[in-house]
Coordinates of C-alpha atoms and ligand atoms in Angstrom, one line a residue:
X1 CA 226.5 -23.0 -27.5
X2 CA 226.6 -26.7 -28.0
X3 CA 228.4 -28.8 -30.5
X4 CA 227.6 -32.4 -31.2
X5 CA 229.3 -35.0 -33.2
X6 CA 227.1 -37.4 -35.1
X7 CA 228.0 -40.5 -37.0
X8 CA 229.9 -39.0 -39.9
X9 CA 232.2 -36.0 -39.9
X10 CA 229.2 -33.7 -39.7
X11 CA 229.4 -31.5 -36.6
X12 CA 226.4 -29.6 -35.4
X13 CA 227.1 -26.2 -34.1
X14 CA 224.4 -25.0 -31.9
X15 CA 224.6 -21.6 -30.5
X16 CA 222.5 -19.7 -28.1
X17 CA 222.7 -16.1 -27.5
X18 CA 223.1 -14.9 -23.9
X19 CA 220.9 -11.9 -24.5
X20 CA 217.9 -14.1 -25.5
X21 CA 217.9 -16.7 -22.9
X22 CA 216.1 -19.1 -22.5
X23 CA 218.1 -20.8 -25.2
X24 CA 217.3 -19.9 -28.8
X25 CA 219.1 -22.4 -30.8
X26 CA 220.3 -22.4 -34.3
X27 CA 221.6 -25.7 -35.6
X28 CA 223.4 -26.0 -38.9
X29 CA 225.6 -28.9 -39.9
X30 CA 229.3 -28.2 -40.5
X31 CA 231.0 -30.8 -42.6
X32 CA 234.6 -31.1 -41.6
X33 CA 237.4 -33.6 -42.3
X34 CA 239.2 -32.6 -39.2
X35 CA 237.6 -32.3 -35.8
X36 CA 236.6 -29.9 -32.9
X37 CA 237.8 -30.2 -29.3
X38 CA 236.1 -28.8 -26.3
X39 CA 238.4 -30.1 -23.6
X40 CA 242.1 -29.9 -23.3
X41 CA 242.2 -26.6 -25.1
X42 CA 244.4 -24.9 -22.5
X43 CA 247.2 -24.6 -25.2
X44 CA 244.9 -22.2 -27.1
X45 CA 244.7 -19.9 -24.1
X46 CA 248.5 -19.5 -23.9
X47 CA 251.0 -17.6 -25.9
X48 CA 254.6 -16.6 -25.8
X49 CA 253.9 -13.4 -23.9
X50 CA 252.4 -15.6 -21.1
X51 CA 250.5 -12.8 -19.5
X52 CA 246.9 -13.1 -20.8
X53 CA 245.0 -16.4 -20.9
X54 CA 241.5 -16.8 -22.3
X55 CA 240.0 -20.2 -23.0
X56 CA 238.1 -20.6 -26.2
X57 CA 234.8 -22.4 -26.3
X58 CA 236.1 -24.8 -29.0
X59 CA 239.2 -25.5 -31.1
X60 CA 238.9 -26.6 -34.7
X61 CA 241.7 -28.8 -35.9
X62 CA 241.2 -28.6 -39.6
X63 CA 242.4 -31.2 -42.1
X64 CA 241.5 -29.3 -45.2
X65 CA 241.0 -25.7 -46.2
X66 CA 237.4 -26.4 -46.7
X67 CA 237.0 -27.2 -42.9
X68 CA 238.0 -23.6 -42.2
X69 CA 235.8 -22.2 -44.9
X70 CA 232.8 -24.3 -43.8
X71 CA 233.2 -23.2 -40.1
X72 CA 233.5 -19.5 -40.9
X73 CA 230.6 -19.7 -43.3
X74 CA 228.5 -21.3 -40.7
X75 CA 229.5 -18.7 -38.1
X76 CA 228.8 -15.9 -40.6
X77 CA 225.3 -17.3 -41.3
X78 CA 224.5 -17.4 -37.6
X79 CA 224.2 -13.6 -37.8
X80 CA 225.5 -10.8 -35.6
X81 CA 223.7 -11.8 -32.4
X82 CA 224.7 -15.4 -32.3
X83 CA 228.0 -15.7 -34.1
X84 CA 231.0 -16.5 -31.9
X85 CA 234.4 -14.9 -32.6
X86 CA 237.1 -16.9 -34.5
X87 CA 240.8 -16.6 -34.2
X88 CA 243.4 -18.3 -36.3
X89 CA 246.2 -19.6 -34.1
X90 CA 249.6 -20.1 -35.8
X91 CA 252.3 -21.1 -33.4
X92 CA 250.8 -18.9 -30.7
X93 CA 253.9 -16.7 -30.4
X94 CA 251.9 -13.6 -29.9
X95 CA 252.6 -11.5 -26.8
X96 CA 249.2 -10.5 -25.4
X97 CA 246.4 -12.8 -26.5
X98 CA 246.3 -11.7 -30.1
X99 CA 245.7 -15.3 -31.3
X100 CA 243.1 -16.1 -28.6
X101 CA 239.3 -16.1 -28.9
X102 CA 237.7 -15.8 -25.5
X103 CA 234.7 -18.1 -25.5
X104 CA 234.9 -18.3 -29.3
X105 CA 236.5 -20.7 -31.8
X106 CA 240.3 -21.0 -32.2
X107 CA 241.5 -22.6 -35.5
X108 CA 244.6 -24.5 -34.9
X109 CA 246.4 -23.6 -38.2
X110 CA 249.3 -26.0 -37.6
X111 CA 247.1 -29.0 -38.2
X112 CA 246.5 -27.7 -41.8
X113 CA 250.2 -28.2 -42.7
X114 CA 250.5 -30.1 -46.0
X115 CA 252.3 -30.5 -49.2
X116 CA 254.7 -27.7 -50.1
X117 CA 255.4 -27.1 -53.8
X118 CA 258.6 -25.4 -55.1
X119 CA 258.5 -24.0 -58.6
X120 CA 261.9 -23.2 -60.0
X121 CA 262.4 -20.8 -62.9
X122 CA 263.0 -17.1 -63.4
X123 CA 261.2 -16.0 -60.3
X124 CA 261.1 -19.1 -58.2
X125 CA 258.6 -19.6 -55.4
X126 CA 257.2 -22.0 -52.9
X127 CA 253.5 -22.6 -52.2
X128 CA 253.0 -23.4 -48.6
X129 CA 250.3 -23.8 -46.0
X130 CA 249.9 -20.8 -43.8
X131 CA 250.1 -23.1 -40.8
X132 CA 253.6 -24.2 -41.8
X133 CA 256.5 -23.2 -39.7
X134 CA 259.2 -21.1 -41.5
X135 CA 261.9 -23.6 -40.4
X136 CA 260.0 -26.3 -42.4
X137 CA 259.6 -24.0 -45.4
X138 CA 263.3 -23.4 -45.3
X139 CA 264.2 -27.1 -45.0
X140 CA 261.9 -28.0 -47.9
X141 CA 263.2 -25.2 -50.2
X142 CA 266.8 -26.1 -49.5
X143 CA 266.2 -29.5 -51.1
X144 CA 265.8 -27.5 -54.3
X145 CA 268.8 -25.3 -53.6
X146 CA 266.5 -22.3 -52.9
X147 CA 265.4 -20.3 -49.8
X148 CA 263.0 -17.4 -49.0
X149 CA 264.6 -14.0 -49.0
X150 CA 263.3 -12.3 -46.0
X151 CA 263.1 -13.7 -42.5
X152 CA 262.3 -13.2 -38.9
X153 CA 265.1 -13.8 -36.3
X154 CA 263.2 -16.9 -35.1
X155 CA 261.8 -19.5 -37.5
X156 CA 259.5 -21.5 -35.3
X157 CA 256.6 -19.1 -36.2
X158 CA 254.0 -19.8 -38.9
X159 CA 253.8 -18.3 -42.3
X160 CA 250.3 -16.9 -41.6
X161 CA 251.3 -15.5 -38.3
X162 CA 254.2 -13.5 -39.5
X163 CA 252.5 -12.3 -42.7
X164 CA 249.7 -11.0 -40.6
X165 CA 252.2 -8.7 -38.9
X166 CA 255.2 -8.0 -41.2
X167 CA 258.1 -10.3 -40.6
X168 CA 261.2 -8.1 -40.0
X169 CA 264.8 -9.1 -39.7
X170 CA 268.3 -8.2 -40.8
X171 CA 267.5 -8.9 -44.5
X172 CA 264.6 -6.3 -44.6
X173 CA 266.9 -3.4 -45.6
X174 CA 267.4 -5.2 -48.9
X175 CA 264.3 -7.3 -49.6
X176 CA 261.8 -5.5 -47.4
X177 CA 259.8 -7.4 -44.8
X178 CA 258.3 -10.8 -45.4
X179 CA 255.0 -9.1 -46.5
X180 CA 257.0 -7.6 -49.4
X181 CA 258.0 -11.1 -50.6
X182 CA 254.7 -12.8 -51.3
X183 CA 253.3 -13.4 -54.8
X184 CA 249.9 -14.8 -53.9
X185 CA 247.6 -15.8 -51.0
X186 CA 244.6 -18.0 -50.5
X187 CA 242.3 -16.3 -47.9
X188 CA 239.0 -17.2 -46.3
X189 CA 237.2 -14.0 -45.5
X190 CA 234.9 -13.3 -42.5
X191 CA 232.0 -14.5 -44.7
X192 CA 233.5 -17.8 -45.4
X193 CA 234.5 -17.2 -49.0
X194 CA 237.7 -18.7 -50.3
X195 CA 239.5 -16.1 -52.4
X196 CA 242.8 -16.3 -54.2
X197 CA 244.5 -12.9 -54.3
X198 CA 247.6 -11.2 -55.5
X199 CA 248.8 -7.8 -56.8
X200 CA 246.8 -8.4 -59.9
X201 CA 243.8 -10.3 -58.7
X202 CA 241.6 -9.3 -55.8
X203 CA 244.4 -6.9 -55.0
X204 CA 242.6 -5.0 -52.2
X205 CA 242.1 -8.2 -50.2
X206 CA 245.7 -9.2 -50.8
X207 CA 247.0 -5.9 -49.5
X208 CA 244.5 -5.9 -46.6
X209 CA 245.6 -9.2 -45.1
X210 CA 249.3 -8.4 -45.4
X211 CA 250.1 -6.9 -42.0
X212 CA 246.4 -7.1 -41.4
X213 CA 246.5 -8.5 -37.9
X214 CA 244.2 -11.3 -38.9
X215 CA 241.3 -8.8 -39.3
X216 CA 240.2 -9.5 -42.8
X217 CA 240.5 -13.2 -43.4
X218 CA 242.3 -16.3 -42.6
X219 CA 245.3 -16.9 -44.8
X220 CA 245.4 -20.6 -45.7
X221 CA 248.1 -20.7 -48.3
X222 CA 251.0 -18.4 -49.4
X223 CA 253.2 -18.2 -52.4
X224 CA 256.5 -17.0 -51.2
X225 CA 259.3 -15.6 -53.3
X226 CA 262.6 -17.6 -53.3
X227 CA 266.3 -17.1 -54.3
X228 CA 269.3 -19.4 -54.6
X229 CA 270.3 -20.5 -51.1
X230 CA 273.9 -19.9 -50.0
X231 CA 275.5 -22.8 -48.1
X232 CA 277.5 -20.8 -45.5
X233 CA 277.7 -17.5 -43.8
X234 CA 280.5 -15.4 -42.2
X235 CA 278.9 -14.0 -39.1
X236 CA 280.5 -10.9 -37.6
X237 CA 280.1 -8.7 -34.6
X238 CA 281.9 -5.4 -33.9
X239 CA 281.5 -3.0 -31.0
X240 CA 281.0 0.8 -30.6
X241 CA 280.8 2.9 -27.5
X242 CA 279.3 5.9 -29.3
X243 CA 275.8 5.7 -30.6
X244 CA 276.2 8.3 -33.4
X245 CA 279.2 6.4 -34.9
X246 CA 277.3 3.1 -34.7
X247 CA 274.1 4.5 -36.3
X248 CA 276.1 6.3 -39.0
X249 CA 277.8 3.0 -39.9
X250 CA 274.5 1.1 -39.9
X251 CA 272.9 3.6 -42.2
X252 CA 275.8 3.7 -44.5
X253 CA 275.7 -0.1 -44.8
X254 CA 272.0 -0.4 -45.5
X255 CA 272.3 2.2 -48.4
X256 CA 275.5 0.9 -49.9
X257 CA 275.4 -0.9 -53.3
X258 CA 277.9 -3.5 -52.2
X259 CA 277.2 -4.5 -48.6
X260 CA 276.5 -7.3 -46.2
X261 CA 273.5 -9.8 -46.5
X262 CA 272.2 -9.2 -43.1
X263 CA 272.5 -6.1 -40.9
X264 CA 271.2 -5.8 -37.3
X265 CA 272.5 -4.4 -34.1
X266 CA 272.3 -4.9 -30.3
X267 CA 272.3 -2.4 -27.4
X268 CA 274.3 -3.7 -24.4
X269 CA 273.8 -1.8 -21.2
X270 CA 275.6 -2.5 -18.0
X271 CA 276.2 -6.3 -18.3
X272 CA 279.0 -8.7 -18.2
X273 CA 279.8 -11.6 -20.6
X274 CA 278.4 -9.6 -23.5
X275 CA 279.2 -11.8 -26.4
X276 CA 277.2 -14.6 -24.9
X277 CA 273.9 -13.1 -25.7
X278 CA 271.0 -15.4 -24.9
X279 CA 269.2 -14.8 -28.1
X280 CA 271.6 -16.4 -30.5
X281 CA 274.2 -19.1 -30.9
X282 CA 277.0 -16.7 -31.9
X283 CA 280.2 -18.3 -30.9
X284 CA 283.2 -16.3 -31.9
X285 CA 286.4 -18.1 -32.8
X286 CA 288.1 -16.5 -29.9
X287 CA 285.6 -16.4 -27.0
X288 CA 288.2 -15.4 -24.4
X289 CA 289.1 -12.3 -26.3
X290 CA 285.4 -11.5 -26.7
X291 CA 284.5 -12.0 -23.1
X292 CA 287.1 -9.6 -21.7
X293 CA 284.8 -6.8 -22.9
X294 CA 282.4 -6.0 -20.2
X295 CA 279.8 -3.2 -20.1
X296 CA 279.5 -2.7 -16.4
X297 CA 277.9 0.6 -15.9
X298 CA 278.0 1.7 -19.5
X299 CA 276.4 1.3 -22.8
X300 CA 277.9 -0.4 -25.9
X301 CA 276.4 -1.0 -29.3
X302 CA 277.1 -4.1 -31.2
X303 CA 276.8 -4.2 -35.0
X304 CA 275.9 -7.7 -36.3
X305 CA 276.5 -8.6 -39.9
X306 CA 276.7 -11.6 -42.1
X307 CA 278.0 -12.3 -45.6
X308 CA 276.8 -15.4 -47.5
X309 CA 279.1 -17.7 -49.4
X310 CA 279.6 -21.1 -51.0
X311 CA 282.5 -23.5 -50.7
X312 CA 285.3 -22.3 -52.9
X313 CA 284.5 -18.6 -52.5
X314 CA 286.1 -18.2 -49.2
X315 CA 289.2 -16.2 -50.2
X316 CA 287.1 -13.7 -52.2
X317 CA 284.6 -13.3 -49.4
X318 CA 287.2 -12.7 -46.8
X319 CA 288.7 -10.0 -49.1
X320 CA 285.3 -8.4 -49.6
X321 CA 284.5 -8.4 -45.9
X322 CA 287.9 -6.9 -45.1
X323 CA 287.2 -4.1 -47.5
X324 CA 283.7 -3.5 -46.2
X325 CA 284.9 -3.4 -42.6
X326 CA 287.7 -1.0 -43.4
X327 CA 285.0 1.7 -44.1
X328 CA 283.6 1.3 -40.6
X329 CA 284.6 3.1 -37.3
X330 CA 284.1 0.4 -34.6
X331 CA 286.4 0.1 -31.7
X332 CA 289.6 -1.5 -33.1
X333 CA 290.2 -4.9 -31.6
X334 CA 286.5 -5.6 -31.1
X335 CA 285.9 -7.6 -34.3
X336 CA 284.6 -11.1 -33.7
X337 CA 284.0 -13.6 -36.5
X338 CA 282.5 -17.0 -36.8
X339 CA 281.4 -19.2 -39.7
X340 CA 278.4 -21.4 -39.8
X341 CA 275.9 -23.0 -42.2
X342 CA 273.1 -20.8 -43.6
X343 CA 270.5 -22.9 -41.8
X344 CA 272.3 -22.8 -38.5
X345 CA 272.6 -19.0 -38.8
X346 CA 268.9 -18.5 -39.7
X347 CA 267.8 -20.9 -36.9
X348 CA 270.1 -19.3 -34.4
X349 CA 267.4 -18.3 -31.9
X350 CA 266.1 -21.9 -31.7
X351 CA 269.6 -22.9 -30.5
X352 CA 269.2 -20.3 -27.8
X353 CA 265.7 -21.5 -27.1
X354 CA 266.9 -25.1 -26.4
X355 CA 269.4 -23.7 -24.0
X356 CA 266.9 -21.5 -22.2
X357 CA 264.3 -24.3 -22.1
X358 CA 266.8 -26.5 -20.3
X359 CA 267.2 -23.9 -17.6
X360 CA 263.4 -23.2 -17.4
X361 CA 263.8 -19.7 -18.8
X362 CA 261.6 -20.0 -21.9
X363 CA 258.0 -20.4 -20.7
X364 CA 258.2 -17.1 -18.7
X365 CA 256.2 -13.9 -19.2
X366 CA 257.7 -11.8 -22.0
X367 CA 256.8 -8.1 -21.7
X368 CA 258.3 -7.2 -25.1
X369 CA 258.2 -3.8 -26.7
X370 CA 258.8 -3.3 -30.4
X371 CA 259.1 0.2 -31.8
X372 CA 259.7 1.8 -35.2
X373 CA 261.6 5.0 -34.7
X374 CA 262.1 7.6 -37.5
X375 CA 265.7 8.1 -38.4
X376 CA 265.7 11.9 -37.6
X377 CA 264.6 11.1 -34.0
X378 CA 266.8 8.0 -33.3
X379 CA 269.5 10.1 -31.5
X380 CA 266.9 11.7 -29.2
X381 CA 265.5 8.3 -28.6
X382 CA 268.9 6.7 -27.8
X383 CA 269.9 9.6 -25.5
X384 CA 266.6 9.3 -23.6
X385 CA 266.4 5.6 -23.3
X386 CA 269.7 3.7 -23.4
X387 CA 271.5 4.0 -20.1
X388 CA 268.7 6.2 -18.7
X389 CA 265.3 4.6 -18.7
X390 CA 267.0 1.3 -19.6
X391 CA 269.6 0.7 -17.0
X392 CA 270.6 -2.8 -17.9
X393 CA 270.0 -5.5 -20.5
X394 CA 270.4 -8.5 -18.3
X395 CA 266.9 -9.8 -18.9
X396 CA 267.2 -10.2 -22.6
X397 CA 268.4 -8.5 -25.7
X398 CA 267.7 -5.1 -27.2
X399 CA 267.9 -5.0 -31.0
X400 CA 268.3 -1.9 -33.1
X401 CA 268.7 -1.6 -36.9
X402 CA 267.5 0.7 -39.7
X403 CA 265.5 -0.2 -42.8
X404 CA 264.5 1.8 -45.9
X405 CA 260.8 2.4 -46.4
X406 CA 261.1 2.1 -50.1
X407 CA 261.0 -1.7 -49.6
X408 CA 257.6 -1.5 -47.9
X409 CA 254.4 -1.4 -49.9
X410 CA 252.1 1.3 -48.5
X411 CA 249.0 -0.4 -49.8
X412 CA 249.3 -3.2 -47.2
X413 CA 247.7 -2.8 -43.8
X414 CA 251.1 -2.2 -42.2
X415 CA 251.8 1.4 -40.9
X416 CA 255.3 2.8 -40.8
X417 CA 256.7 6.1 -39.5
X418 CA 256.6 9.0 -41.9
X419 CA 260.2 8.9 -43.0
X420 CA 262.4 7.3 -45.6
X421 CA 264.4 5.4 -43.1
X422 CA 263.3 4.1 -39.7
X423 CA 264.8 1.9 -37.0
X424 CA 263.3 -1.2 -35.5
X425 CA 264.1 -1.1 -31.8
X426 CA 263.1 -4.3 -30.0
X427 CA 263.2 -4.7 -26.2
X428 CA 262.9 -8.5 -25.7
X429 CA 263.2 -9.4 -22.0
X430 CA 261.8 -12.2 -20.0
X431 CA 260.6 -11.9 -16.4
X432 CA 261.5 -14.6 -14.0
X433 CA 259.7 -13.1 -11.0
X434 CA 256.5 -11.1 -10.7
X435 CA 258.2 -8.0 -9.4
X436 CA 260.5 -8.2 -12.3
X437 CA 257.5 -8.3 -14.6
X438 CA 256.1 -5.3 -13.0
X439 CA 259.4 -3.4 -13.3
X440 CA 259.6 -4.3 -17.0
X441 CA 256.0 -3.3 -17.7
X442 CA 256.7 0.0 -16.0
X443 CA 259.9 0.5 -18.0
X444 CA 258.0 -0.1 -21.2
X445 CA 255.4 2.5 -20.1
X446 CA 258.2 5.0 -19.4
X447 CA 259.7 4.4 -22.8
X448 CA 256.4 5.0 -24.5
X449 CA 255.7 8.1 -22.5
X450 CA 259.1 9.4 -23.4
X451 CA 258.3 8.9 -27.1
X452 CA 255.0 10.6 -26.7
X453 CA 256.2 13.6 -24.8
X454 CA 259.2 14.1 -27.1
X455 CA 256.9 13.6 -30.1
X456 CA 259.2 11.2 -31.9
X457 CA 256.6 9.9 -34.3
X458 CA 257.2 6.4 -33.2
X459 CA 254.9 3.5 -34.3
X460 CA 254.7 0.3 -32.3
X461 CA 255.2 -3.1 -34.0
X462 CA 253.1 -6.0 -32.7
X463 CA 251.2 -3.6 -30.5
X464 CA 248.5 -4.4 -28.0
X465 CA 246.0 -1.6 -27.4
X466 CA 243.0 -1.7 -25.2
X467 CA 240.8 0.9 -26.9
X468 CA 239.8 1.7 -30.5
X469 CA 240.9 5.3 -29.9
X470 CA 244.5 4.0 -29.5
X471 CA 244.2 1.9 -32.6
X472 CA 242.9 4.9 -34.5
X473 CA 246.0 6.9 -33.4
X474 CA 248.2 4.0 -34.4
X475 CA 246.8 3.9 -37.9
X476 CA 246.5 7.7 -38.3
X477 CA 245.3 8.6 -41.7
X478 CA 245.2 4.9 -42.6
X479 CA 242.4 4.2 -40.1
X480 CA 239.6 4.9 -42.5
X481 CA 240.9 2.4 -45.1
X482 CA 241.5 -0.1 -42.4
X483 CA 237.9 0.2 -41.1
X484 CA 236.4 0.2 -44.6
X485 CA 238.3 -3.0 -45.4
X486 CA 236.9 -4.5 -42.1
X487 CA 233.4 -3.9 -43.1
X488 CA 234.0 -5.3 -46.6
X489 CA 235.7 -8.5 -45.6
X490 CA 234.6 -9.2 -42.0
X491 CA 231.4 -7.2 -41.5
X492 CA 230.4 -9.1 -38.3
X493 CA 233.9 -8.5 -36.8
X494 CA 234.2 -12.2 -36.1
X495 CA 237.9 -12.5 -36.8
X496 CA 241.0 -12.2 -34.4
X497 CA 239.1 -10.6 -31.5
X498 CA 242.3 -10.8 -29.4
X499 CA 243.7 -7.8 -31.3
X500 CA 240.9 -5.7 -29.7
X501 CA 240.5 -3.4 -32.7
X502 CA 236.8 -4.0 -33.5
X503 CA 234.2 -5.1 -31.0
X504 CA 231.6 -7.7 -32.1
X505 CA 228.4 -5.7 -31.8
X506 CA 226.6 -8.2 -29.5
X507 CA 228.4 -10.3 -26.9
X508 CA 227.8 -14.0 -27.0
X509 CA 227.8 -16.8 -24.5
Ligands
LIG601 C1 261.2 -15.7 -30.1 C2 260.5 -14.8 -31.1 C3 261.2 -14.1 -32.0 C4 260.5 -13.3 -32.9 N1 261.3 -12.6 -33.8 C5 260.7 -11.8 -34.7 C6 261.4 -11.1 -35.7 O1 262.6 -11.2 -35.8 N2 260.7 -10.4 -36.6 C7 259.4 -10.2 -36.6 O2 258.8 -9.6 -37.4 N3 258.6 -10.9 -35.6 C8 259.3 -11.6 -34.7 N4 258.5 -12.2 -33.7 C9 257.1 -11.9 -33.7 C10 256.3 -12.9 -34.5 O3 256.5 -12.6 -35.9 C11 254.8 -12.7 -34.2 O4 254.6 -12.9 -32.8 C12 254.0 -13.7 -35.0 O5 252.6 -13.4 -34.8 C13 254.2 -15.1 -34.5 O6 253.7 -16.0 -35.4 P1 252.7 -17.2 -34.9 O7 252.6 -18.2 -36.0 O8 253.1 -17.7 -33.6 O9 251.3 -16.3 -34.8 P2 250.2 -16.3 -33.7 O10 250.6 -15.7 -32.5 O11 249.6 -17.6 -33.7 O12 249.1 -15.3 -34.4 C14 249.4 -13.9 -34.6 C15 248.2 -13.1 -35.1 O13 248.0 -13.5 -36.4 C16 246.7 -14.1 -36.6 N5 247.0 -15.3 -37.4 C17 247.7 -16.4 -37.2 N6 247.7 -17.2 -38.3 C18 246.9 -16.5 -39.2 C19 246.5 -16.9 -40.5 N7 246.9 -18.0 -41.1 N8 245.7 -16.0 -41.2 C20 245.3 -14.9 -40.6 N9 245.6 -14.5 -39.4 C21 246.4 -15.3 -38.7 C22 246.3 -14.6 -35.2 O14 244.9 -14.6 -35.0 C23 246.9 -13.5 -34.3 O15 246.1 -12.3 -34.3 C24 259.1 -13.1 -32.8 C25 258.4 -13.8 -31.9 C26 259.1 -14.7 -31.0 C27 258.3 -15.4 -30.0
LIG602 C1 266.1 4.7 -49.5 O1 265.8 4.1 -50.8 C2 265.5 5.1 -51.8 C3 265.0 4.3 -53.0 O2 265.9 3.2 -53.3 C4 266.7 5.9 -52.1 O3 266.5 6.8 -53.1 C5 267.2 6.6 -50.8 O4 268.4 7.2 -51.0 C6 267.3 5.6 -49.7 N1 267.6 6.3 -48.4 C7 268.7 6.0 -47.7 C8 269.0 6.9 -46.5 O5 269.4 5.1 -47.9
LIG603 C1 274.2 -1.5 -13.4 O1 273.3 -2.6 -13.0 C2 273.4 -2.7 -11.5 C3 272.6 -3.9 -11.2 O2 271.9 -4.5 -12.2 C4 272.7 -1.4 -11.0 O3 272.7 -1.5 -9.5 C5 273.5 -0.2 -11.4 O4 272.8 1.0 -11.0 C6 273.6 -0.2 -12.9 N1 274.5 0.9 -13.3 C7 274.1 1.9 -14.1 C8 275.1 2.9 -14.5 O5 273.0 1.9 -14.7
LIG604 C1 252.0 5.2 -51.4 O1 253.2 5.6 -52.0 C2 253.1 6.1 -53.3 C3 254.5 6.3 -53.9 O2 255.4 6.8 -53.0 C4 252.3 7.4 -53.2 O3 252.2 8.0 -54.5 C5 250.9 7.2 -52.7 O4 250.2 8.3 -52.5 C6 251.1 6.4 -51.3 N1 249.7 5.9 -51.0 C7 249.3 6.0 -49.7 C8 247.9 5.4 -49.5 O5 249.9 6.5 -48.8

């Protein structure tokens, strides 16, 4: 393939097919306002997982949505033999090459950031570019006193990247994941068509791309549901030594009418200094008291909660929190509280990131494992894994919290376990040395094998499978729909090759 830049912004994309050497060239002009790069594209071969690295052939830095549409349309018209693969790259925080396009074209979505528009009213929303980081969406909406409802724990991720997965955090029990909080999308399909879609308009495409792993189109804009933003949060952690008591309290809290605004949990196995968890900036008012709890050789469970408030409401909020906490059965004397601004709370992992970066502990391999475990099996899971397969949590946090499936829309591409309530269990380690990486990869394998042999009905979140057989098993009865949607919206299987779900029929140079 060759690409030439002529005098204007017209780029010639010339592609030859390896199978038909000597070169058979097709040349069609692609008018773009942005530009392509062919060198210095190493960034597009990297991701947060830092384990797989494939260089693309070219990177498109679009300036306008029409740049993306023109490029994909051109690729589509090249036909099955010659078309290169194309991957949207958000912030590249995938774990195993999902946003990479080996020898294909990566579209750097962040260069498409632009105007955000907030519309106030009965159901307020923001229209944002899919290449926008959630932290910027938040900052912009706060100027209008508003904020999105559902989050991820970390905000330096793009709108398009999380909507292609789900976007799950401690607000999902109430609002559902981020994919349940979108009114409308603008999508460019694998044929290069620009389509605006919603529940009412082109609904099948809308549901396809939500949780669609980038398989059906490139999201270029999203209309995200908003609510009035609180100014402050009370941030609370309490400890348990018994898993059943911990899980019972979590489940009670997510189903209660009056409850907290954010509910998560952490598993702490065999470690010291447990309140100083690397993944957040939680700083209790009394750190000395907190740090006298050690978990050497044992397992503790930490329930993490927040309650939003505004200045002037403090006395009422304290009373409400006291009453909510009085229903719980945590270890008395293990209640830690802090107070922070809403932004600081939401951006808590970034605070930890800066600290880790300063110690050289951020750009390391991240062999993460995210599981969705049905409620009826969570005790079997906990018995088998925490303190058994998992003997310490010194390399990074392990999160665990339940959500109610009624907040998830089963028409999207996302697959959940077959139960009303399921737990997100996230193992989020980093590996400083290569034997550590091998150990963690083996540990993940053992956890997955345990889930399989005990038939827990677990689904992976953000999975990486190597074969279509495994993807079929992942989707189960939803596979047929997923495959049908692929042939409708990306029939050449151009998009997001790094997910390794569909193979382009003919390999290209
Ligand atoms: C520190 C950290 C914390 C995290 N915390 C959470 C969490 O709390 N909850 C949670 O749910 N997830 C969490 N994640 C996972 C995160 O949501 C996903 O990794 C997400 O894909 C990252 O977004 P990104 O913009 O970096 O996407 P990328 O890695 O760039 O892309 C992800 C996939 O989506 C595709 N894609 C990207 N943009 C588009 C688009 N505009 N249109 C179509 N397809 C697109 C890519 O091709 C790729 O296949 C976390 C990740 C990290 C690194
Ligand atoms: C889940 O939500 C549904 C619908 O709101 C509700 O009927 C059910 O009781 C909830 N389940 C639990 C365990 O909270
Ligand atoms: C606790 O961790 C240490 C070192 O990390 C390990 O040697 C020990 O076996 C662990 N204890 C238990 C009970 O898992
Ligand atoms: C989705 O859920 C609805 C309501 O619970 C149910 O009637 C429908 O059959 C489900 N659809 C799919 C595709 O599972």
